PDB file of C-alpha atoms in Angstrom:
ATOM      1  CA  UNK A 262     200.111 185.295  11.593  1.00 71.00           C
ATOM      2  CA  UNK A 263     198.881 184.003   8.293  1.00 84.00           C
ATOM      3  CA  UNK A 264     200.280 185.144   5.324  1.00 91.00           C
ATOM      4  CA  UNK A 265     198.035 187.171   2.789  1.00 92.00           C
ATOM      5  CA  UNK A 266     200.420 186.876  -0.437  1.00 94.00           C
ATOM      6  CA  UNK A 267     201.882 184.143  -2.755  1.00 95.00           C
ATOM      7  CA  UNK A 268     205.738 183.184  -2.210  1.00 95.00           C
ATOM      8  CA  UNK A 269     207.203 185.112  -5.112  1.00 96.00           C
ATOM      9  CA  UNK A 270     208.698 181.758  -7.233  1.00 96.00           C
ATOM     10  CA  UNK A 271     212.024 180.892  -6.475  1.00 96.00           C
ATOM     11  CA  UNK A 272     211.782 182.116  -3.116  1.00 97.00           C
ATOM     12  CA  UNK A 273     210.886 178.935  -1.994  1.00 98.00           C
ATOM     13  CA  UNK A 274     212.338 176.767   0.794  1.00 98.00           C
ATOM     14  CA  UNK A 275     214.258 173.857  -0.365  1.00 98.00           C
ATOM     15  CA  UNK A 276     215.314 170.132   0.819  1.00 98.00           C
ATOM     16  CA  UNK A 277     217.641 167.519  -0.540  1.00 98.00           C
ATOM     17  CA  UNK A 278     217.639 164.037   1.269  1.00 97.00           C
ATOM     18  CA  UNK A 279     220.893 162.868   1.723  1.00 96.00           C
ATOM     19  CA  UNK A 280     222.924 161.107   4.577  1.00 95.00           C
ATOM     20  CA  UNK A 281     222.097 161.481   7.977  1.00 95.00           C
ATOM     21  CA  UNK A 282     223.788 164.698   8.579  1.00 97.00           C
ATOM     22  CA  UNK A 283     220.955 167.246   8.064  1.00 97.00           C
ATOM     23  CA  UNK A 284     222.367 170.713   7.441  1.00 98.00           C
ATOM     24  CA  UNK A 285     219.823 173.316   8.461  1.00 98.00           C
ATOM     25  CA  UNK A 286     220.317 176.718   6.694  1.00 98.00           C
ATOM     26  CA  UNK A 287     218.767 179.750   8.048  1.00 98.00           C
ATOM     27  CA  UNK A 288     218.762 183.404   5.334  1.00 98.00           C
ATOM     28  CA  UNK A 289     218.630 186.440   6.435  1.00 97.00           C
ATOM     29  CA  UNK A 290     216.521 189.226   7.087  1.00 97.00           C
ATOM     30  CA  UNK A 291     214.510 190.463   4.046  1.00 96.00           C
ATOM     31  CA  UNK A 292     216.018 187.408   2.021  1.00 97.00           C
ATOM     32  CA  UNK A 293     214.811 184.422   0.817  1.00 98.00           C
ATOM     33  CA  UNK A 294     216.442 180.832   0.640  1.00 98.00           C
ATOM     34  CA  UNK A 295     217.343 181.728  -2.826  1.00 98.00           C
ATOM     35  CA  UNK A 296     220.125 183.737  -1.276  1.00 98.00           C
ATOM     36  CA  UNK A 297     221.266 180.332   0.358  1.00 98.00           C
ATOM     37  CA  UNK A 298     220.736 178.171  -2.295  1.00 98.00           C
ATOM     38  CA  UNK A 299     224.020 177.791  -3.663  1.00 98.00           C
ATOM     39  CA  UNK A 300     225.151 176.753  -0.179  1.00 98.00           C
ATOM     40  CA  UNK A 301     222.569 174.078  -0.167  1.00 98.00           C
ATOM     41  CA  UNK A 302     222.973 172.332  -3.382  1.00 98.00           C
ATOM     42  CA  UNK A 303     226.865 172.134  -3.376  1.00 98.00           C
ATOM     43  CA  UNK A 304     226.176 170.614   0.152  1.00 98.00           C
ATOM     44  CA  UNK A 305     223.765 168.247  -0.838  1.00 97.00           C
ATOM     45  CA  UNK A 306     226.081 167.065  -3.617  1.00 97.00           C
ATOM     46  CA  UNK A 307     228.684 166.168  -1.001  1.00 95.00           C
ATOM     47  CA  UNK A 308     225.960 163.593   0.594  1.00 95.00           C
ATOM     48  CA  UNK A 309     224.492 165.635   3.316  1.00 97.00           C
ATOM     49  CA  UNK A 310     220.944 166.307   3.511  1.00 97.00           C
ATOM     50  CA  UNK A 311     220.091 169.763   3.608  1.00 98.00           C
ATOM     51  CA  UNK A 312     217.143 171.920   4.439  1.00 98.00           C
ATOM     52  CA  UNK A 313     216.790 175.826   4.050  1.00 98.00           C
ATOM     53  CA  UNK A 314     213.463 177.138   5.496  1.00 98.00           C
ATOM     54  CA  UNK A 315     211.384 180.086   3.911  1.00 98.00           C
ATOM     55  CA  UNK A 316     211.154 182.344   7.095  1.00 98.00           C
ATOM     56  CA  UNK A 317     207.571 183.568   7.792  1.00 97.00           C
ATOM     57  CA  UNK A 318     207.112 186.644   6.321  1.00 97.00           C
ATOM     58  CA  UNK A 319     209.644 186.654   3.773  1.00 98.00           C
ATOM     59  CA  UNK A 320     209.638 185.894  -0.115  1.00 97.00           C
ATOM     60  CA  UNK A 321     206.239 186.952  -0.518  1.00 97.00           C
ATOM     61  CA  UNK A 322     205.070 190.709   0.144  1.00 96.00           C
ATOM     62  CA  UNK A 323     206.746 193.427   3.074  1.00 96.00           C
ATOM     63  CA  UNK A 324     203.150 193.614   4.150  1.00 96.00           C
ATOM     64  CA  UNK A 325     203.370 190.110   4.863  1.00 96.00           C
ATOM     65  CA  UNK A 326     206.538 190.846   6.801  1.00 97.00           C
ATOM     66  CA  UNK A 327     205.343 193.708   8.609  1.00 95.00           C
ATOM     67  CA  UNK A 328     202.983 191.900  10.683  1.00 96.00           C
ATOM     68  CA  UNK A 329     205.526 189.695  11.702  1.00 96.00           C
ATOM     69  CA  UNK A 330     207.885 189.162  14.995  1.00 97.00           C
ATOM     70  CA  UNK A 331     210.892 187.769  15.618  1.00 98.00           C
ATOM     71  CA  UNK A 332     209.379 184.897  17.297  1.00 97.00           C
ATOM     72  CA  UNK A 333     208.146 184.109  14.075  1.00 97.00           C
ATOM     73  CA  UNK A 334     211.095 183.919  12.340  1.00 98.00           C
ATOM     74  CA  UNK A 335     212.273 181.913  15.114  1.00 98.00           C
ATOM     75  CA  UNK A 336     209.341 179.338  15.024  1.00 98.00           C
ATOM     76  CA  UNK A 337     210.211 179.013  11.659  1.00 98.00           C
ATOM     77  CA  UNK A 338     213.423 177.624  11.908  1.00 98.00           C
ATOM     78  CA  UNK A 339     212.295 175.662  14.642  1.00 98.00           C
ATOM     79  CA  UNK A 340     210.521 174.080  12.787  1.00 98.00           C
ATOM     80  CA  UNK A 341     212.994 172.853  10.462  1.00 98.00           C
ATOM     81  CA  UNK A 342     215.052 171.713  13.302  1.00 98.00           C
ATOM     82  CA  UNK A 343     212.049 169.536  14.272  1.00 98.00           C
ATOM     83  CA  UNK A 344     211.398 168.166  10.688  1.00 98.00           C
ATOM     84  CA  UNK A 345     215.113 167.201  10.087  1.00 98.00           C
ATOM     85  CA  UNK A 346     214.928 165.454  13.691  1.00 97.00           C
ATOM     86  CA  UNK A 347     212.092 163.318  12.552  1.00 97.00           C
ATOM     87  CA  UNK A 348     213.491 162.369   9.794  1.00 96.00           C
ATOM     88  CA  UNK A 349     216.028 160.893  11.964  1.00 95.00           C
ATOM     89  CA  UNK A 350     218.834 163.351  10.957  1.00 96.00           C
ATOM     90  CA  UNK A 351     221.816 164.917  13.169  1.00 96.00           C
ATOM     91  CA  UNK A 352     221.303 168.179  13.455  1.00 97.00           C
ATOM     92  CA  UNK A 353     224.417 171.100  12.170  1.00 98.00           C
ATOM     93  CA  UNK A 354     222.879 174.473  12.061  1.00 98.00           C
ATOM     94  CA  UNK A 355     224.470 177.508   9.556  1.00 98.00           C
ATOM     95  CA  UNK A 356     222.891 180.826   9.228  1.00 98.00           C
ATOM     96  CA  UNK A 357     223.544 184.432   7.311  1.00 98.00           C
ATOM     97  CA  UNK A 358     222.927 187.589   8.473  1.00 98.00           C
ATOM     98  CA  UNK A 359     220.121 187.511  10.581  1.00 98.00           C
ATOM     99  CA  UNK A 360     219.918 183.784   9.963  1.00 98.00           C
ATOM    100  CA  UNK A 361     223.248 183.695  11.831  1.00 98.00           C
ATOM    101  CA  UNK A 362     221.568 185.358  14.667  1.00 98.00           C
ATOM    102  CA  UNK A 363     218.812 182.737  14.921  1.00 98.00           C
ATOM    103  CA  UNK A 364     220.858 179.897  14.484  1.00 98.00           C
ATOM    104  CA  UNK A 365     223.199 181.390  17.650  1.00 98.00           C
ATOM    105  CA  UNK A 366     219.689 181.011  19.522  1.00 98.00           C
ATOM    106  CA  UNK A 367     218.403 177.696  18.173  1.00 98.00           C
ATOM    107  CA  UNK A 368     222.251 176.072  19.764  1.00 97.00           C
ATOM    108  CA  UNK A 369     221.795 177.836  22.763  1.00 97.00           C
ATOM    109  CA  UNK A 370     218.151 176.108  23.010  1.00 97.00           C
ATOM    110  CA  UNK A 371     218.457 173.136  21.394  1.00 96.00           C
ATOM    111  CA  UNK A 372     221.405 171.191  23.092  1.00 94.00           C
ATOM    112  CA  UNK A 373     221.603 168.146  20.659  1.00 95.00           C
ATOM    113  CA  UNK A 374     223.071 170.224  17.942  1.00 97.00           C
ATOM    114  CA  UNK A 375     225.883 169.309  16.947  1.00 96.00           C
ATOM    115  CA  UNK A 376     228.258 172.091  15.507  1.00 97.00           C
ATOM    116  CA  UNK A 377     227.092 175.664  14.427  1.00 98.00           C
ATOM    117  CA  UNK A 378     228.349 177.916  11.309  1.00 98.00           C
ATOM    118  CA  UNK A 379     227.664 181.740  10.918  1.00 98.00           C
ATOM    119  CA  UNK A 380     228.361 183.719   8.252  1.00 98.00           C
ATOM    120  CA  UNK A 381     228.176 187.655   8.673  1.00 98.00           C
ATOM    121  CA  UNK A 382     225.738 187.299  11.856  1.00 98.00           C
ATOM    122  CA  UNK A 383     223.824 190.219  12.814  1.00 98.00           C
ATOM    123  CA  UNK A 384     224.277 191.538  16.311  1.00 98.00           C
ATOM    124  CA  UNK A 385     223.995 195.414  15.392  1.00 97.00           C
ATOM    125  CA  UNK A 386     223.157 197.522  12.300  1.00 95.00           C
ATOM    126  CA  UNK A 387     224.102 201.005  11.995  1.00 95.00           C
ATOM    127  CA  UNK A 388     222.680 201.573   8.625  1.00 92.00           C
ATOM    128  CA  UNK A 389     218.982 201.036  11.085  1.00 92.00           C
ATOM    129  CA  UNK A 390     219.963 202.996  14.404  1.00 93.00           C
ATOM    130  CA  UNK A 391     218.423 206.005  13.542  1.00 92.00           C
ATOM    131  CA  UNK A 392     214.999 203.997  13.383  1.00 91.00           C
ATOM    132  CA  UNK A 393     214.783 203.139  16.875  1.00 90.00           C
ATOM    133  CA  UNK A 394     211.955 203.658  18.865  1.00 84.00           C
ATOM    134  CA  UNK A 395     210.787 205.241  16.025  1.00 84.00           C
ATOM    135  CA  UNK A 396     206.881 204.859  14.654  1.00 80.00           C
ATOM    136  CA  UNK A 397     207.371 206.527  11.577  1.00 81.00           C
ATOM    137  CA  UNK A 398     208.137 206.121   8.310  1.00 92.00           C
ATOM    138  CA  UNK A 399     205.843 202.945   7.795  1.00 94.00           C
ATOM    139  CA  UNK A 400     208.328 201.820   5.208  1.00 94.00           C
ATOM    140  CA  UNK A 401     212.113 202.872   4.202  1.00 92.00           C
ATOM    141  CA  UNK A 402     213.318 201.868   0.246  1.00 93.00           C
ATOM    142  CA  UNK A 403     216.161 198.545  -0.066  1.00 89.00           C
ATOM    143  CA  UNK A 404     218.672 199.577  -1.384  1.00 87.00           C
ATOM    144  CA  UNK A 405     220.561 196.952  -3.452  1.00 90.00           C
ATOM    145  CA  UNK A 406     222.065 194.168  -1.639  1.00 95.00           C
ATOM    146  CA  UNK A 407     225.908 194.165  -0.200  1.00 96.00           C
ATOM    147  CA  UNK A 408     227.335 191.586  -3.080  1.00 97.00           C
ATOM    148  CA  UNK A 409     230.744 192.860  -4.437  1.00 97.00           C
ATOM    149  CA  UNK A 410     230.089 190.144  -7.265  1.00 97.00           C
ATOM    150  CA  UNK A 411     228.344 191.993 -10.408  1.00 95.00           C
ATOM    151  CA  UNK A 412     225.538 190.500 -11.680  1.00 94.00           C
ATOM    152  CA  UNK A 413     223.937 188.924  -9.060  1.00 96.00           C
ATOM    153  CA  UNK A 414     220.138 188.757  -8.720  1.00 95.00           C
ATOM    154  CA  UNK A 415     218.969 188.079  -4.900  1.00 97.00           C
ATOM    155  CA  UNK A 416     215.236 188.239  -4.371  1.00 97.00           C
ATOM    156  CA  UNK A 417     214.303 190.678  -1.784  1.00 96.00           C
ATOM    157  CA  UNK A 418     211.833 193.344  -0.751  1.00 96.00           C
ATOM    158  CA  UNK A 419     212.231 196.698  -2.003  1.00 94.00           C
ATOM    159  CA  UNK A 420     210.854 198.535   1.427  1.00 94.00           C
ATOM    160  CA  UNK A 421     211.328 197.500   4.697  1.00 95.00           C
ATOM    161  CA  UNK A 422     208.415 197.439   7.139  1.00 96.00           C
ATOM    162  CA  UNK A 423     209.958 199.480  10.042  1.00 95.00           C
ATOM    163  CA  UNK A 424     207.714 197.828  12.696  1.00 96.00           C
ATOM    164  CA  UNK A 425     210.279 194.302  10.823  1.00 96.00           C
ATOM    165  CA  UNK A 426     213.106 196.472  11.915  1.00 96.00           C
ATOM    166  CA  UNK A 427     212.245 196.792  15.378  1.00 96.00           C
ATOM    167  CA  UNK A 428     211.678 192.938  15.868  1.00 97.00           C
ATOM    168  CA  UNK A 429     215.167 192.682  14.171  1.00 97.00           C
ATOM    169  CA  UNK A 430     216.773 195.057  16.919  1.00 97.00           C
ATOM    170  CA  UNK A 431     214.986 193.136  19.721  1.00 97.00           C
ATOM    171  CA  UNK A 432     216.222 189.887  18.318  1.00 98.00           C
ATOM    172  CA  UNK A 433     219.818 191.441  18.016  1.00 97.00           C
ATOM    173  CA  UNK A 434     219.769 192.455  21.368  1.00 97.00           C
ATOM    174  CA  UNK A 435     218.718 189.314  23.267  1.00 96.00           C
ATOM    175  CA  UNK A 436     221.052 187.415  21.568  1.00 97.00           C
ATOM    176  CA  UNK A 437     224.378 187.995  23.298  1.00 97.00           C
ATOM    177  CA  UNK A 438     223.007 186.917  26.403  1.00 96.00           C
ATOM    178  CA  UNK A 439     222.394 183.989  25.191  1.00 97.00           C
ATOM    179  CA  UNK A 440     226.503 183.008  23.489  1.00 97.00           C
ATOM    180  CA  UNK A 441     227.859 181.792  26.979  1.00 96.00           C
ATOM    181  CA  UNK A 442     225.664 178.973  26.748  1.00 96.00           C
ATOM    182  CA  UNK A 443     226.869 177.888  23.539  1.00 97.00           C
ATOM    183  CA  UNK A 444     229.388 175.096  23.488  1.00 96.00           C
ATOM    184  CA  UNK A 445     229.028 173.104  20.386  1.00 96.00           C
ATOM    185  CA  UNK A 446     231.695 173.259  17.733  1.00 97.00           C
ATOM    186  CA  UNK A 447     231.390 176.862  15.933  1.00 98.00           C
ATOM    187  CA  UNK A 448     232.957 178.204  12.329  1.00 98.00           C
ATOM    188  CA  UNK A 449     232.498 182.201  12.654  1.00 98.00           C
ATOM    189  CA  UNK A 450     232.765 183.091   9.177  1.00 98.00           C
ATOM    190  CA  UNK A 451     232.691 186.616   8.310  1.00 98.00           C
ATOM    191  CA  UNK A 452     233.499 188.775   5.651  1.00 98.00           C
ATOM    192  CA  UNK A 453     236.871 191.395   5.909  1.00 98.00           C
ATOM    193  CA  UNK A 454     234.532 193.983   3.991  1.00 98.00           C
ATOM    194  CA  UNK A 455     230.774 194.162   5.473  1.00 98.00           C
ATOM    195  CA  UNK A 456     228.856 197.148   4.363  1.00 97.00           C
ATOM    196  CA  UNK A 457     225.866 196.000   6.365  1.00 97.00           C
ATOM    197  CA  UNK A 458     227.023 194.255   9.430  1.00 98.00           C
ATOM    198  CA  UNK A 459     230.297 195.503  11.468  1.00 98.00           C
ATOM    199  CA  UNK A 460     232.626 192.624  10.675  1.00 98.00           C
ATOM    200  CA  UNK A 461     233.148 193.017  14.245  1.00 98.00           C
ATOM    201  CA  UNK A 462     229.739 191.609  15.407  1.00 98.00           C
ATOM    202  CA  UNK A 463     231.650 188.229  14.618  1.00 98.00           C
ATOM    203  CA  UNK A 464     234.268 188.724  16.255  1.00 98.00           C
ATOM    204  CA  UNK A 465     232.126 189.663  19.190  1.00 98.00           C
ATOM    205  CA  UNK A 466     230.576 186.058  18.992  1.00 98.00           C
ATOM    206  CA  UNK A 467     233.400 184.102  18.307  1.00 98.00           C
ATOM    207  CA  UNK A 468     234.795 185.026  21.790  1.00 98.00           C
ATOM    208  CA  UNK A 469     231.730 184.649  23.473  1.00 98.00           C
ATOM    209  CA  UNK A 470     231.248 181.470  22.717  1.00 98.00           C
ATOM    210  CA  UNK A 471     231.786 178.517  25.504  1.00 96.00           C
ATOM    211  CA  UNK A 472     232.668 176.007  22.668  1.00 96.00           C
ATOM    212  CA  UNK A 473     236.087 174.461  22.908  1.00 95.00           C
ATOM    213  CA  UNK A 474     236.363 173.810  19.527  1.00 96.00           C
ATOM    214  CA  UNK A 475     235.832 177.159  17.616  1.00 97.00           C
ATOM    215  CA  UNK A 476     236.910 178.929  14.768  1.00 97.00           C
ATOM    216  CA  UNK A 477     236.874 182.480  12.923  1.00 98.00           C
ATOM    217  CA  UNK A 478     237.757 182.701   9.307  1.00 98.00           C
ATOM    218  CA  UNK A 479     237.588 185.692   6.897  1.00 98.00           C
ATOM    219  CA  UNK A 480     236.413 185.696   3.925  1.00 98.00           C
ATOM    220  CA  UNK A 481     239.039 188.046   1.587  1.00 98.00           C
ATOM    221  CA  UNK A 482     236.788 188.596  -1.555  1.00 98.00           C
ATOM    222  CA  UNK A 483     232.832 189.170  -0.517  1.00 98.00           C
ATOM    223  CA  UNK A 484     230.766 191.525   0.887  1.00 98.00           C
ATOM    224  CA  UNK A 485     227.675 190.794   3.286  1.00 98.00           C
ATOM    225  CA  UNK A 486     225.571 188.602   1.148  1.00 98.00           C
ATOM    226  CA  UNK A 487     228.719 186.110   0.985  1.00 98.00           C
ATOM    227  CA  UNK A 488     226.486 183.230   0.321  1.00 98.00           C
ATOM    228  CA  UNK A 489     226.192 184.839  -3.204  1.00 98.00           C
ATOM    229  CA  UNK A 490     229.527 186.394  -3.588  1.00 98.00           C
ATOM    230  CA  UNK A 491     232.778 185.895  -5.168  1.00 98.00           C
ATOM    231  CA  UNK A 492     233.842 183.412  -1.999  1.00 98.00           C
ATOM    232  CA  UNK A 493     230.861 181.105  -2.194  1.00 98.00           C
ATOM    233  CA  UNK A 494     232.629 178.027  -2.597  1.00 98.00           C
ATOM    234  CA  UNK A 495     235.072 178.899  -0.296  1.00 98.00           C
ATOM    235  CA  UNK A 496     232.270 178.606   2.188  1.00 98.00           C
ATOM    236  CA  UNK A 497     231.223 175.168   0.900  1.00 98.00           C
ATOM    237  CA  UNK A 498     234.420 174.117   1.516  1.00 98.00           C
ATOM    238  CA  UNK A 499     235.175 175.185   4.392  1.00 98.00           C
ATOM    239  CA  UNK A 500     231.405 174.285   6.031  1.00 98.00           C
ATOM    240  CA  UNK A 501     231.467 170.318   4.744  1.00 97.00           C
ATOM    241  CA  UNK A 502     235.425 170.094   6.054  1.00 97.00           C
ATOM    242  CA  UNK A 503     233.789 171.367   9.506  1.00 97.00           C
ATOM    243  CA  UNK A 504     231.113 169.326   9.181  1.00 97.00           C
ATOM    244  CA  UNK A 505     232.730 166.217   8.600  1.00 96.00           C
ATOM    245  CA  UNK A 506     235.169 166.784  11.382  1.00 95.00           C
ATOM    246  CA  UNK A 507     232.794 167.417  14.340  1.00 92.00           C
ATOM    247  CA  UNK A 508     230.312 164.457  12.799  1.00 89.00           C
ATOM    248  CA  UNK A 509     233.257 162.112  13.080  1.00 76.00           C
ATOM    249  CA  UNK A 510     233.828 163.003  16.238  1.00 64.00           C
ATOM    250  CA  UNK A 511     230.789 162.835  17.316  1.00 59.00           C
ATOM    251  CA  UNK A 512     230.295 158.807  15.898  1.00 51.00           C
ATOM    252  CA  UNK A 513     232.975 158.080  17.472  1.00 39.00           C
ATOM    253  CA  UNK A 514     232.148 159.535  21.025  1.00 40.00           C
ATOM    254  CA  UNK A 515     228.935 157.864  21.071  1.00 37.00           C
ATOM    255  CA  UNK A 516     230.775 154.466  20.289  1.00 32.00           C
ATOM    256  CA  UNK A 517     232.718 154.394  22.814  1.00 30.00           C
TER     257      UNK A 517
END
């Protein structure tokens, strides 16, 4: 699928070269690496390199979207996987939202990865039930996205193509079949108040899981954008102290 319409500016992906612990941040569904962005550059200040891909479809136009499927999305993060490989980089995956779900997926495929964050990860959204199997309407109106920090500015669509929906569901519901076969270090971040996603849904995953080392923490203050939201460094803090651990580990497995 090629896209039809410019990337709306600042909805661009974004890479910082650093050491060679690549970080590879996934957004979420209807977002834009913007909504990630804060993530990324605190990251990339602490050394790591750090990639967030623009996820076909998204950050330009919902018609752009509409024509897309989840395999797309997919592909797309794939493909940063790949590029931070060739660069020579060891591979930690963290994802919001949807991009939570998709990074679940890309550690179930992609044994080489080395430790796996998720923050609010979508495995079911009520708000979109009533849609299913449904043709019609083309289009339902965004409302304004789930940040309990005022003020905030996150670039997004303001309809969602309901034929995007329906690739969402389908992703959501492959996923958990896929969780067993995950057994890389995990942080399961999720937020105690989630308008959008059950804060459940992490839960869910955190048991699932196969990894010995795992870990579920709750974010007190944020809503479901949390990359954006009043506990945004508390992620950053808590992602580059879990990163550091498992990439230790990890050097020092491999030396001995």
């Amino acid at each position: 699928m090629k896209e039809q319409f410019a990337v709306i500016p600042g909805a661009e992906s974004f890479y910082f070269e650093g050491n060679d612990i690549g970080i590879l941040i996934s957004h979420g569904f209807i977002g834009t690496p913007q909504s990630v962005r804060f993530l990324g550059e605190q990251l990339a200040k602490q050394g790591f390199t750090v990639l967030a891909p623009r996820l076909k479809g998204h950050g330009t136009h919902y018609l752009d979207m509409e024509k897309c499927t989840h395999e797309d999305w997919y592909k797309s993060l794939k493909q940063g996987y790949w590029q931070l490989k060739k660069r020579g980089k060891r591979v930690f995956v963290m994802g919001q939202s949807m991009g939570g779900t998709l990074a679940l997926k890309l550690a179930a495929e992609y044994k080489d990865i080395e430790g796996m964050i998720t923050i609010n990860a979508a495995l079911t959204l009520p708000a979109f039930e009533y849609l299913r199997g449904s043709s019609a309407p083309r289009f339902i109106k965004e409302g304004a996205p789930d940040i309990k920090a005022e003020g905030i500015h996150e670039i997004t669509y303001e309809k969602a193509p309901v034929r995007a929906i329906h690739e969402l569901q389908e992703l959501m519901a492959e996923t958990p079949t896929v969780l067993g076969e995950i057994e890389v270090p995990a942080l399961c971040i999720k937020s105690f108040t989630d308008h959008v996603v059950p804060p459940e849904n992490t839960v869910f995953i955190y048991r699932a899981l196969s990894s010995k080392n795992k870990r579920l923490v709750t974010l007190p203050n944020s809503y479901h954008v949390a990359s954006m939201d009043h506990d945004k460094e508390f992620i950053v803090e808590q992602a580059a102290r879990f990163i550091r651990t498992y990439a230790a580990v990890h050097s020092y497995a491999a030396v001995k």
